[in-house]
Short mmCIF file of C-alpha atoms and ligand atoms in Angstrom, two decimals:
data_model
loop_
_atom_site.label_atom_id
_atom_site.label_comp_id
_atom_site.label_asym_id
_atom_site.label_seq_id
_atom_site.Cartn_x
_atom_site.Cartn_y
_atom_site.Cartn_z
CA MET A 1 78.03 139.85 95.00
CA GLN A 2 77.87 136.11 94.41
CA MET A 3 81.62 135.70 94.94
CA GLU A 4 81.44 137.51 98.28
CA LEU A 5 78.94 134.95 99.51
CA VAL A 6 81.04 132.03 98.24
CA HIS A 7 84.08 133.28 100.16
CA ASN A 8 82.21 134.15 103.28
CA LEU A 9 83.20 131.18 105.44
CA PHE A 10 82.64 131.27 109.18
CA ILE A 11 85.85 129.37 109.90
CA VAL A 12 88.64 129.35 107.34
CA TRP A 13 90.91 126.34 107.87
CA LYS A 14 94.49 127.44 108.46
CA PRO A 15 97.61 125.31 107.98
CA GLU A 16 98.47 125.73 111.67
CA TYR A 17 95.29 123.85 112.61
CA ASP A 18 96.81 120.67 111.17
CA LEU A 19 98.43 118.41 113.74
CA GLY A 20 100.13 116.19 111.18
CA ILE A 21 98.05 113.13 112.10
CA PRO A 22 95.96 112.56 108.93
CA ILE A 23 92.81 110.89 110.30
CA ILE A 24 92.53 113.36 113.19
CA ASP A 25 93.12 116.36 110.90
CA GLU A 26 90.54 114.98 108.47
CA GLN A 27 87.92 114.68 111.20
CA HIS A 28 88.71 118.14 112.59
CA ARG A 29 88.18 119.56 109.11
CA GLY A 30 84.93 117.61 108.87
CA ILE A 31 83.68 119.20 112.07
CA VAL A 32 84.68 122.66 110.82
CA THR A 33 82.86 121.93 107.55
CA THR A 34 79.72 121.03 109.48
CA ILE A 35 79.94 124.26 111.49
CA ASN A 36 80.42 126.21 108.26
CA SER A 37 77.37 124.54 106.74
CA LEU A 38 75.23 125.91 109.57
CA PHE A 39 76.67 129.37 108.99
CA TYR A 40 75.91 129.04 105.28
CA ALA A 41 72.31 128.06 106.04
CA MET A 42 71.98 131.02 108.41
CA GLN A 43 73.28 133.41 105.76
CA ASN A 44 70.46 132.11 103.60
CA LYS A 45 67.87 132.44 106.38
CA HIS A 46 67.55 128.70 107.00
CA GLY A 47 69.37 128.67 110.34
CA LYS A 48 66.47 127.67 112.56
CA LYS A 49 65.27 125.09 110.04
CA VAL A 50 68.57 123.19 109.89
CA LEU A 51 69.76 123.74 113.47
CA GLY A 52 68.31 120.46 114.76
CA SER A 53 69.97 118.31 112.12
CA VAL A 54 73.31 120.17 112.40
CA LEU A 55 73.19 119.75 116.17
CA ASN A 56 72.66 115.99 115.73
CA MET A 57 75.40 115.78 113.14
CA VAL A 58 77.91 117.73 115.24
CA THR A 59 77.06 115.61 118.29
CA GLU A 60 77.45 112.31 116.44
CA TYR A 61 80.59 113.43 114.66
CA THR A 62 82.04 114.63 117.97
CA HIS A 63 81.38 111.25 119.61
CA ILE A 64 82.95 109.34 116.71
CA HIS A 65 85.95 111.65 116.65
CA PHE A 66 86.57 111.56 120.40
CA GLU A 67 86.35 107.77 120.39
CA LEU A 68 89.03 107.58 117.70
CA GLU A 69 91.24 110.23 119.30
CA GLU A 70 91.00 108.67 122.77
CA ASP A 71 91.75 105.21 121.40
CA PHE A 72 94.77 106.65 119.60
CA LEU A 73 96.02 108.50 122.71
CA ARG A 74 95.55 105.43 124.90
CA LYS A 75 97.59 103.30 122.49
CA CYS A 76 100.31 105.95 122.36
CA GLY A 77 100.50 106.05 126.15
CA PHE A 78 99.81 109.79 126.30
CA THR A 79 100.57 110.79 129.90
CA ASP A 80 97.79 113.41 130.20
CA PHE A 81 95.18 111.10 128.73
CA GLU A 82 92.65 111.38 131.58
CA LYS A 83 92.85 115.16 131.61
CA HIS A 84 92.29 115.27 127.86
CA ARG A 85 89.39 112.84 128.04
CA GLU A 86 87.80 115.05 130.67
CA LEU A 87 87.78 117.96 128.17
CA HIS A 88 86.04 115.72 125.65
CA ASN A 89 83.49 114.65 128.24
CA GLU A 90 82.71 118.27 129.06
CA LEU A 91 81.82 118.98 125.43
CA LYS A 92 79.71 115.82 125.15
CA HIS A 93 77.87 116.91 128.28
CA THR A 94 77.34 120.46 126.96
CA LEU A 95 76.02 119.16 123.63
CA SER A 96 73.55 116.82 125.30
CA SER A 97 72.08 119.41 127.67
CA THR A 98 68.40 120.08 126.94
CA GLU A 99 68.75 123.57 128.34
CA ASN A 100 71.56 124.40 125.92
CA LYS A 101 69.70 122.83 123.03
CA SER A 102 66.65 125.02 123.52
CA SER A 103 68.81 128.12 123.92
CA TRP A 104 70.68 127.32 120.68
CA GLU A 105 67.45 126.55 118.86
CA SER A 106 66.14 130.02 119.61
CA ASP A 107 69.49 131.64 118.79
CA PRO A 108 71.58 129.60 116.29
CA GLN A 109 74.27 132.32 116.28
CA LYS A 110 75.04 131.41 119.90
CA PHE A 111 75.57 127.78 118.87
CA LEU A 112 77.90 128.85 116.06
CA GLU A 113 80.00 131.02 118.36
CA PHE A 114 80.15 128.32 121.00
CA LEU A 115 81.30 125.68 118.50
CA LYS A 116 83.88 127.92 116.89
CA ASN A 117 85.42 128.96 120.21
CA TRP A 118 85.45 125.44 121.61
CA TRP A 119 86.89 123.70 118.57
CA ILE A 120 89.50 126.27 117.60
CA ASP A 121 90.75 126.45 121.18
CA HIS A 122 90.74 122.65 121.44
CA ILE A 123 92.53 122.04 118.15
CA CYS A 124 95.07 124.85 118.55
CA LYS A 125 95.86 124.45 122.24
CA LYS A 126 94.64 121.22 123.83
CA ASP A 127 95.25 118.81 120.96
CA ARG A 128 98.60 120.48 120.30
CA ILE A 129 99.75 119.27 123.72
CA PHE A 130 99.43 115.60 122.71
CA ARG A 131 100.75 116.35 119.24
CA ASP A 132 103.93 117.87 120.73
CA TYR A 133 104.17 114.95 123.17
CA LEU A 134 103.92 112.36 120.38
CA PHE A 135 106.26 114.06 117.98
CA ASN A 136 108.86 114.69 120.67
CA ALA A 137 108.53 111.13 121.96
CA ASP A 138 109.38 109.89 118.47
CA GLY A 139 112.51 112.03 118.55
FE1 FE2 B 201 90.95 116.33 121.58
#
């Protein structure tokens, strides 16, 4: 029984999530860890209690990560930079919405699903575009 709980992760990190850019991969894993910590709390019936602090942590971590990633992409001369930054801005906007916050506070599962879908899609599809661009540009 105990082992089942230990292995019951909401998001299991897969090798294909890695972009091959260490600091960005590290921060992506950090965000996934934070999402998993909310899931863990919910499994133990503490979801509503910790939601506020997880929301703050995810929001702050997201801001720090986007700042680093955008700085990196700007320096690399990524051609679709503005389009990528727009995706980041959309998430920042969604996370700061009071309406969303109150909806997530009353239903933490919704917040979990939202975060999982957004981040996995972003890491696997959107970030992969700049990763392919950079690695191809290097030859
Ligand atoms: Fe990104």
